[in-house]
Amino acid sequence: MPLLKNPPTSSQSARSSPTPHRNSGSGFHPFGGRVSRHFGDSLAPDDAYLSYYDVRLTREDVDCIRNDWLTDNAIAFWQEFLEREKLDKYPKARIILLRPSMAFMLLRTKDPLSLKSALPDFKETTHIFLPVNDCRQVDVAEGGSHWSLLLVSVIDGVAFHYDSLYPSNSHDAKMVAHKISALLGKPLRFINLDDSPQQENSMDCGVYVCLLMQHLLISKLLRAHANDKVSMSMRGKEVDASGGRKEMLRLIEAKRKEGEKRRSRSHSPFAHAHAKSKSPPRIGEENEMDGEGKREG
């Protein structure tokens, strides 16, 4: 795992969820994942690289993972992966990974209750992960300059903020926590963790968000026993951002090859046409069925 772990020393903690039911489709990213495109710009087929459930990656998204600042769509892909292939193994967990586009809309909407119908029902939720972006203008493509991570422990009434350029995103994270507090109908104590791992360049903030989210979700919350106190501190931890980028790219290429393989062995009379089309290889619920309507595997 790209995240290197050392024994924590901080006393900051949150209770793990007592294995309750998880809402399906908890990501809720109705704008397609990209802040720059959530007002309707179309995606050219030539740009499409991989369709993975509800996220459609472009070549630009994949290129940015190699050595640039992550787009919100790249982060949404990582969240989709964590949900589909990690969190789904714990069907009673009530943990929500809100997509960057929805976290952005929460931050920029004066009345968060106006978004309630587009958001999951938080009534049974124990924890919410939100990527925070410091973009100020909704009309600027891929705006903003920094990502950070907000983890809301609903059961404890605490919002933990992890900022790899501490304290750059403190104001925006506080605002998101305030909006979530209004939606939850309960106060949240905001904790800006000054022991978060710090990035060494100007481009790795999104990678830090993805890897910290993975570690906090899998190694902290999902592995804890019911009602355990779990340390939310990341003191002493080190993040291998380069290794994280390589892992993301490896995963994308593996899913792309899997989608191509499934498409090539389809029994559909339109299979040949699909092979020549510019649509990207797809991984999703519908291609878990073979050409005769039988589930693969």
Coordinates of N, CA, C and O in Angstrom, one line a residue, residues 144-279:
G144 N -9.3 26.5 -8.8 CA -8.7 26.2 -7.6 C -7.3 25.8 -7.7 O -6.8 25.5 -8.8
S145 N -6.6 25.7 -6.6 CA -5.2 25.4 -6.6 C -4.8 24.3 -5.5 O -3.6 24.0 -5.4
H146 N -5.8 23.9 -4.7 CA -5.4 22.9 -3.7 C -6.6 22.0 -3.3 O -7.7 22.5 -3.2
W147 N -6.3 20.8 -3.0 CA -7.2 19.8 -2.4 C -6.8 19.5 -1.0 O -5.7 19.4 -0.6
S148 N -7.9 19.3 -0.2 CA -7.7 18.7 1.2 C -8.8 17.8 1.4 O -9.8 17.7 0.6
L149 N -8.8 17.1 2.6 CA -9.8 16.1 2.9 C -10.5 16.4 4.2 O -9.9 16.7 5.2
L150 N -11.8 16.4 4.2 CA -12.7 16.5 5.3 C -13.3 15.2 5.7 O -14.0 14.6 4.8
L151 N -13.2 14.7 6.9 CA -13.8 13.5 7.3 C -14.8 13.8 8.5 O -14.3 14.3 9.5
V152 N -16.1 13.7 8.2 CA -17.1 14.0 9.2 C -17.5 12.7 10.0 O -18.0 11.8 9.4
S153 N -17.2 12.7 11.3 CA -17.7 11.6 12.1 C -19.0 12.1 12.7 O -19.1 12.8 13.6
V154 N -20.1 11.6 12.0 CA -21.5 12.1 12.4 C -21.8 11.6 13.8 O -22.4 12.3 14.6
I155 N -21.4 10.4 14.1 CA -21.8 9.8 15.4 C -21.1 10.6 16.6 O -21.6 10.5 17.7
D156 N -20.0 11.2 16.3 CA -19.2 11.9 17.3 C -19.4 13.4 17.2 O -19.0 14.2 18.1
G157 N -20.0 13.9 16.1 CA -20.2 15.3 15.9 C -18.9 16.1 15.7 O -18.7 17.2 16.2
V158 N -18.0 15.5 15.0 CA -16.6 16.1 14.8 C -16.3 16.0 13.3 O -16.6 15.1 12.6
A159 N -15.7 17.1 12.8 CA -15.2 17.2 11.4 C -13.7 17.3 11.4 O -13.2 18.3 11.9
F160 N -13.0 16.3 11.0 CA -11.6 16.2 11.0 C -11.1 16.7 9.6 O -11.5 16.2 8.6
H161 N -10.1 17.7 9.6 CA -9.6 18.2 8.4 C -8.1 17.8 8.2 O -7.3 18.1 9.1
Y162 N -7.8 17.2 7.0 CA -6.5 16.8 6.7 C -6.0 17.6 5.5 O -6.5 17.5 4.4
D163 N -5.0 18.4 5.8 CA -4.5 19.4 4.8 C -3.0 19.2 4.6 O -2.2 19.4 5.5
S164 N -2.6 18.8 3.4 CA -1.2 18.5 3.1 C -0.4 19.7 2.9 O 0.9 19.6 2.7
L165 N -1.0 20.9 2.9 CA -0.3 22.2 2.9 C -0.9 23.0 4.0 O -1.4 24.1 3.8
Y166 N -0.9 22.4 5.2 CA -1.5 23.1 6.4 C -1.0 24.5 6.5 O 0.2 24.7 6.4
P167 N -1.9 25.5 6.8 CA -3.4 25.3 6.9 C -4.1 25.9 5.7 O -5.1 26.6 5.9
S168 N -3.6 25.7 4.5 CA -4.1 26.4 3.3 C -5.7 26.4 3.2 O -6.3 27.4 2.9
N169 N -6.3 25.2 3.3 CA -7.7 25.1 3.0 C -8.6 25.2 4.3 O -9.8 24.8 4.2
S170 N -8.1 25.7 5.4 CA -8.8 25.8 6.6 C -10.2 26.5 6.5 O -11.2 26.0 6.9
H171 N -10.2 27.6 5.8 CA -11.4 28.4 5.7 C -12.5 27.6 4.9 O -13.6 27.5 5.3
D172 N -12.1 27.1 3.7 CA -13.0 26.3 2.9 C -13.5 25.1 3.6 O -14.7 24.8 3.5
A173 N -12.6 24.4 4.3 CA -13.0 23.2 5.0 C -14.0 23.5 6.1 O -15.0 22.8 6.3
K174 N -13.8 24.6 6.8 CA -14.8 25.0 7.9 C -16.1 25.3 7.2 O -17.2 25.0 7.8
M175 N -16.1 26.0 6.1 CA -17.4 26.3 5.4 C -18.1 25.0 5.0 O -19.3 24.9 5.2
V176 N -17.4 24.0 4.5 CA -18.0 22.8 4.1 C -18.6 22.1 5.3 O -19.7 21.6 5.3
A177 N -17.8 22.1 6.4 CA -18.3 21.5 7.7 C -19.6 22.2 8.2 O -20.5 21.6 8.7
H178 N -19.6 23.5 8.0 CA -20.8 24.3 8.4 C -22.0 23.9 7.6 O -23.1 23.7 8.2
K179 N -21.8 23.7 6.3 CA -22.9 23.3 5.4 C -23.4 21.9 5.7 O -24.6 21.6 5.8
I180 N -22.5 21.0 6.0 CA -22.8 19.6 6.4 C -23.6 19.6 7.7 O -24.5 18.9 7.9
S181 N -23.1 20.5 8.6 CA -23.8 20.6 9.9 C -25.2 20.9 9.7 O -26.1 20.4 10.4
A182 N -25.5 21.9 8.9 CA -26.9 22.3 8.6 C -27.7 21.2 8.0 O -28.9 21.0 8.4
L183 N -27.1 20.4 7.1 CA -27.8 19.3 6.5 C -28.1 18.2 7.5 O -29.1 17.5 7.5
L184 N -27.2 18.0 8.4 CA -27.3 16.9 9.4 C -28.3 17.4 10.5 O -28.8 16.5 11.3
G185 N -28.4 18.7 10.7 CA -29.3 19.2 11.8 C -28.6 19.0 13.1 O -29.3 18.9 14.1
K186 N -27.3 19.0 13.2 CA -26.6 18.9 14.4 C -25.2 19.6 14.4 O -24.7 19.8 13.3
P187 N -24.8 20.2 15.5 CA -23.5 20.9 15.5 C -22.3 20.0 15.2 O -22.3 18.8 15.6
L188 N -21.3 20.5 14.6 CA -20.0 19.7 14.4 C -18.9 20.5 14.9 O -18.7 21.7 14.7
R189 N -18.0 19.9 15.6 CA -16.8 20.5 16.1 C -15.7 20.3 15.1 O -15.4 19.2 14.7
F190 N -15.1 21.4 14.6 CA -14.1 21.4 13.5 C -12.7 21.2 14.1 O -12.3 22.0 15.0
I191 N -12.0 20.2 13.7 CA -10.6 20.0 14.1 C -9.7 20.0 12.9 O -9.8 19.1 12.1
N192 N -8.9 21.0 12.9 CA -7.9 21.2 11.8 C -6.6 20.4 12.3 O -5.8 21.0 13.1
L193 N -6.4 19.2 11.8 CA -5.3 18.4 12.3 C -4.0 18.9 11.8 O -3.7 18.8 10.6
D194 N -3.2 19.4 12.7 CA -1.9 20.0 12.3 C -0.8 18.9 12.1 O 0.4 19.3 11.8
D195 N -1.1 17.7 12.4 CA -0.2 16.6 12.2 C -0.4 15.8 10.9 O 0.2 14.7 10.8
S196 N -1.2 16.3 10.0 CA -1.4 15.6 8.7 C -0.1 15.6 7.9 O 0.7 16.5 8.0
P197 N 0.2 14.5 7.2 CA 1.4 14.4 6.3 C 1.4 15.5 5.4 O 0.4 15.9 4.8
Q198 N 2.6 16.1 5.2 CA 2.7 17.3 4.3 C 3.4 16.9 3.0 O 4.4 16.2 3.0
Q199 N 2.9 17.5 1.9 CA 3.4 17.2 0.6 C 4.7 17.9 0.4 O 5.0 19.0 1.0
E200 N 5.5 17.5 -0.6 CA 6.8 18.0 -0.8 C 6.9 18.9 -2.1 O 8.0 19.3 -2.5
N201 N 5.8 19.0 -2.8 CA 5.7 19.8 -4.0 C 4.4 20.5 -4.1 O 3.6 20.4 -3.2
S202 N 4.1 21.1 -5.3 CA 2.9 21.8 -5.5 C 1.8 21.0 -6.2 O 0.7 21.5 -6.5
M203 N 2.0 19.7 -6.5 CA 1.1 19.0 -7.3 C 0.5 17.8 -6.7 O -0.5 17.2 -7.2
D204 N 0.9 17.4 -5.5 CA 0.5 16.1 -4.9 C -0.7 16.2 -4.0 O -1.1 15.1 -3.4
C205 N -1.3 17.3 -3.8 CA -2.4 17.4 -2.9 C -3.6 16.4 -3.1 O -4.1 15.8 -2.2
G206 N -4.0 16.3 -4.4 CA -5.0 15.4 -4.7 C -4.7 13.9 -4.5 O -5.5 13.1 -4.0
V207 N -3.4 13.6 -4.7 CA -3.0 12.2 -4.4 C -3.0 12.0 -2.9 O -3.4 10.9 -2.5
Y208 N -2.6 13.0 -2.1 CA -2.7 12.9 -0.7 C -4.1 12.6 -0.2 O -4.4 11.8 0.7
V209 N -5.0 13.4 -0.8 CA -6.5 13.2 -0.5 C -6.9 11.7 -0.7 O -7.5 11.1 0.1
C210 N -6.5 11.2 -1.9 CA -6.9 9.8 -2.2 C -6.3 8.8 -1.3 O -7.0 7.9 -0.8
L211 N -5.0 8.9 -1.0 CA -4.4 7.9 -0.2 C -4.8 8.0 1.3 O -4.9 7.0 2.0
L212 N -5.0 9.3 1.8 CA -5.4 9.4 3.1 C -6.8 8.9 3.3 O -7.2 8.2 4.3
M213 N -7.7 9.1 2.3 CA -9.0 8.6 2.3 C -9.0 7.1 2.4 O -9.8 6.5 3.1
Q214 N -8.2 6.5 1.5 CA -8.1 5.0 1.5 C -7.6 4.5 2.9 O -8.2 3.5 3.4
H215 N -6.6 5.1 3.5 CA -6.1 4.7 4.8 C -7.1 4.8 5.9 O -7.3 3.9 6.7
L216 N -7.7 6.0 5.9 CA -8.7 6.3 7.0 C -9.9 5.3 6.9 O -10.5 4.9 7.9
L217 N -10.4 5.1 5.6 CA -11.5 4.2 5.4 C -11.2 2.8 5.8 O -11.9 2.1 6.6
I218 N -10.1 2.2 5.2 CA -9.9 0.8 5.3 C -9.2 0.4 6.6 O -9.6 -0.5 7.3
S219 N -8.1 1.2 6.9 CA -7.3 0.8 8.1 C -7.8 1.3 9.4 O -7.5 0.8 10.4
K220 N -8.6 2.4 9.3 CA -9.1 3.0 10.5 C -10.6 2.5 10.8 O -10.9 1.9 11.8
L221 N -11.5 2.9 9.9 CA -12.9 2.7 10.2 C -13.4 1.3 9.9 O -14.1 0.7 10.8
L222 N -13.1 0.7 8.8 CA -13.7 -0.6 8.5 C -13.1 -1.7 9.3 O -13.7 -2.8 9.5
R223 N -11.8 -1.6 9.7 CA -11.2 -2.6 10.5 C -11.5 -2.6 12.0 O -11.1 -3.4 12.8
A224 N -12.1 -1.5 12.4 CA -12.4 -1.3 13.8 C -13.6 -2.1 14.3 O -14.5 -2.4 13.5
H225 N -13.6 -2.5 15.5 CA -14.8 -3.2 16.1 C -15.8 -2.2 16.5 O -15.5 -1.0 16.7
A226 N -17.0 -2.6 16.5 CA -18.2 -1.7 16.9 C -17.9 -1.0 18.2 O -17.4 -1.6 19.2
N227 N -18.1 0.3 18.2 CA -18.0 1.2 19.4 C -16.6 1.4 19.8 O -16.3 2.0 20.9
D228 N -15.6 0.9 19.1 CA -14.2 1.2 19.4 C -13.9 2.7 19.2 O -14.5 3.3 18.3
K229 N -13.0 3.2 20.0 CA -12.5 4.5 19.8 C -11.3 4.4 18.8 O -10.4 3.6 19.1
V230 N -11.4 5.1 17.7 CA -10.4 5.0 16.6 C -9.6 6.3 16.5 O -10.2 7.3 16.4
S231 N -8.3 6.2 16.6 CA -7.5 7.4 16.5 C -7.6 8.0 15.1 O -7.4 7.3 14.1
M232 N -7.9 9.2 15.0 CA -8.0 9.9 13.7 C -6.8 10.7 13.3 O -6.7 11.3 12.3
S233 N -5.8 10.6 14.2 CA -4.5 11.3 13.9 C -3.7 10.6 12.8 O -3.8 9.4 12.7
M234 N -3.0 11.4 12.1 CA -2.1 10.8 11.1 C -0.6 11.2 11.4 O 0.3 11.1 10.6
R235 N -0.4 11.5 12.7 CA 1.0 11.9 13.2 C 1.9 10.7 12.9 O 1.6 9.5 13.2
G236 N 3.1 11.0 12.3 CA 4.1 10.0 12.1 C 3.9 9.2 10.8 O 4.7 8.4 10.5
K237 N 2.8 9.5 10.1 CA 2.6 8.7 8.8 C 3.3 9.4 7.7 O 3.5 10.6 7.7
E238 N 3.7 8.6 6.7 CA 4.3 9.1 5.5 C 3.5 8.7 4.3 O 3.1 7.5 4.2
V239 N 3.3 9.5 3.3 CA 2.6 9.2 2.1 C 3.5 9.1 0.9 O 4.3 10.1 0.7
D240 N 3.5 8.0 0.2 CA 4.3 7.8 -1.0 C 3.5 8.3 -2.2 O 2.8 7.4 -2.8
A241 N 3.5 9.5 -2.5 CA 2.7 10.1 -3.6 C 3.0 9.5 -4.9 O 2.2 9.1 -5.7
S242 N 4.3 9.3 -5.2 CA 4.8 8.7 -6.4 C 4.2 7.2 -6.6 O 3.7 6.8 -7.6
G243 N 4.3 6.5 -5.5 CA 3.8 5.1 -5.5 C 2.3 5.1 -5.6 O 1.7 4.2 -6.3
G244 N 1.6 6.1 -5.0 CA 0.2 6.2 -5.2 C -0.3 6.5 -6.6 O -1.2 5.9 -7.1
R245 N 0.4 7.4 -7.3 CA 0.1 7.7 -8.7 C 0.3 6.4 -9.5 O -0.5 6.1 -10.4
K246 N 1.4 5.7 -9.3 CA 1.6 4.4 -10.1 C 0.5 3.4 -9.8 O 0.1 2.7 -10.7
E247 N 0.0 3.3 -8.6 CA -1.0 2.4 -8.2 C -2.3 2.8 -8.9 O -3.1 1.9 -9.4
M248 N -2.6 4.0 -9.0 CA -3.8 4.5 -9.7 C -3.8 4.2 -11.1 O -4.8 3.7 -11.7
L249 N -2.6 4.5 -11.8 CA -2.5 4.2 -13.2 C -2.5 2.7 -13.5 O -3.1 2.2 -14.5
R250 N -1.9 1.9 -12.6 CA -2.0 0.4 -12.7 C -3.4 0.0 -12.7 O -3.9 -0.9 -13.5
L251 N -4.2 0.5 -11.8 CA -5.6 0.1 -11.6 C -6.4 0.5 -12.9 O -7.2 -0.3 -13.4
I252 N -6.2 1.7 -13.3 CA -6.9 2.2 -14.5 C -6.6 1.3 -15.7 O -7.5 0.9 -16.5
E253 N -5.3 1.0 -15.9 CA -5.0 0.1 -17.1 C -5.6 -1.3 -17.0 O -6.0 -1.9 -17.9
A254 N -5.6 -1.8 -15.7 CA -6.1 -3.1 -15.5 C -7.7 -3.1 -15.8 O -8.2 -4.1 -16.4
K255 N -8.4 -2.1 -15.4 CA -9.8 -2.0 -15.6 C -10.1 -1.8 -17.1 O -11.0 -2.3 -17.7
R256 N -9.2 -1.0 -17.8 CA -9.4 -0.8 -19.2 C -9.2 -2.1 -20.0 O -10.0 -2.4 -20.9
K257 N -8.2 -2.9 -19.6 CA -8.0 -4.2 -20.3 C -9.1 -5.1 -20.0 O -9.6 -5.9 -20.9
E258 N -9.6 -5.1 -18.8 CA -10.8 -5.9 -18.4 C -12.0 -5.5 -19.3 O -12.7 -6.4 -19.8
G259 N -12.2 -4.2 -19.4 CA -13.4 -3.8 -20.2 C -13.2 -4.1 -21.7 O -14.2 -4.5 -22.3
E260 N -12.0 -4.1 -22.2 CA -11.8 -4.5 -23.6 C -12.0 -6.0 -23.8 O -12.6 -6.4 -24.8
K261 N -11.6 -6.7 -22.8 CA -11.7 -8.2 -22.9 C -13.2 -8.6 -22.9 O -13.7 -9.4 -23.6
R262 N -14.0 -7.9 -22.0 CA -15.4 -8.2 -21.9 C -16.1 -7.8 -23.2 O -17.0 -8.5 -23.6
R263 N -15.7 -6.7 -23.7 CA -16.4 -6.2 -25.0 C -16.1 -7.2 -26.1 O -16.9 -7.4 -27.0
S264 N -14.8 -7.7 -26.2 CA -14.4 -8.5 -27.3 C -15.1 -9.9 -27.3 O -15.3 -10.5 -28.3
R265 N -15.5 -10.4 -26.1 CA -16.1 -11.7 -26.1 C -17.6 -11.6 -26.0 O -18.3 -12.6 -25.8
S266 N -18.2 -10.4 -26.1 CA -19.6 -10.2 -26.1 C -20.2 -11.0 -27.3 O -19.7 -11.0 -28.4
H267 N -21.4 -11.6 -27.0 CA -22.1 -12.3 -28.1 C -23.1 -11.4 -28.8 O -23.9 -11.9 -29.6
S268 N -23.1 -10.1 -28.4 CA -24.1 -9.2 -29.0 C -23.8 -9.0 -30.5 O -22.7 -9.0 -31.0
P269 N -24.9 -9.0 -31.3 CA -24.7 -8.8 -32.8 C -24.1 -7.4 -33.1 O -23.6 -7.2 -34.2
F270 N -24.0 -6.5 -32.1 CA -23.4 -5.2 -32.3 C -22.0 -5.1 -31.8 O -21.4 -4.1 -31.7
A271 N -21.5 -6.3 -31.4 CA -20.1 -6.3 -30.8 C -19.1 -5.8 -31.7 O -18.2 -5.0 -31.3
H272 N -19.2 -6.1 -33.0 CA -18.2 -5.7 -34.0 C -18.3 -4.1 -34.1 O -17.2 -3.4 -34.2
A273 N -19.5 -3.6 -34.1 CA -19.6 -2.2 -34.2 C -19.1 -1.5 -33.0 O -18.4 -0.4 -33.1
H274 N -19.3 -2.1 -31.8 CA -18.7 -1.5 -30.6 C -17.2 -1.5 -30.6 O -16.6 -0.5 -30.2
A275 N -16.6 -2.5 -31.2 CA -15.2 -2.6 -31.2 C -14.6 -1.5 -32.1 O -13.5 -1.1 -31.8
K276 N -15.3 -1.1 -33.1 CA -14.8 0.0 -34.0 C -15.2 1.4 -33.5 O -14.7 2.4 -34.0
S277 N -16.1 1.4 -32.5 CA -16.6 2.7 -32.0 C -15.5 3.4 -31.2 O -14.5 2.8 -30.8
K278 N -15.7 4.7 -30.9 CA -14.8 5.4 -30.1 C -15.2 5.4 -28.6 O -14.6 6.1 -27.8
S279 N -16.2 4.7 -28.3 CA -16.6 4.6 -26.9 C -15.5 3.9 -26.1 O -14.9 3.0 -26.6

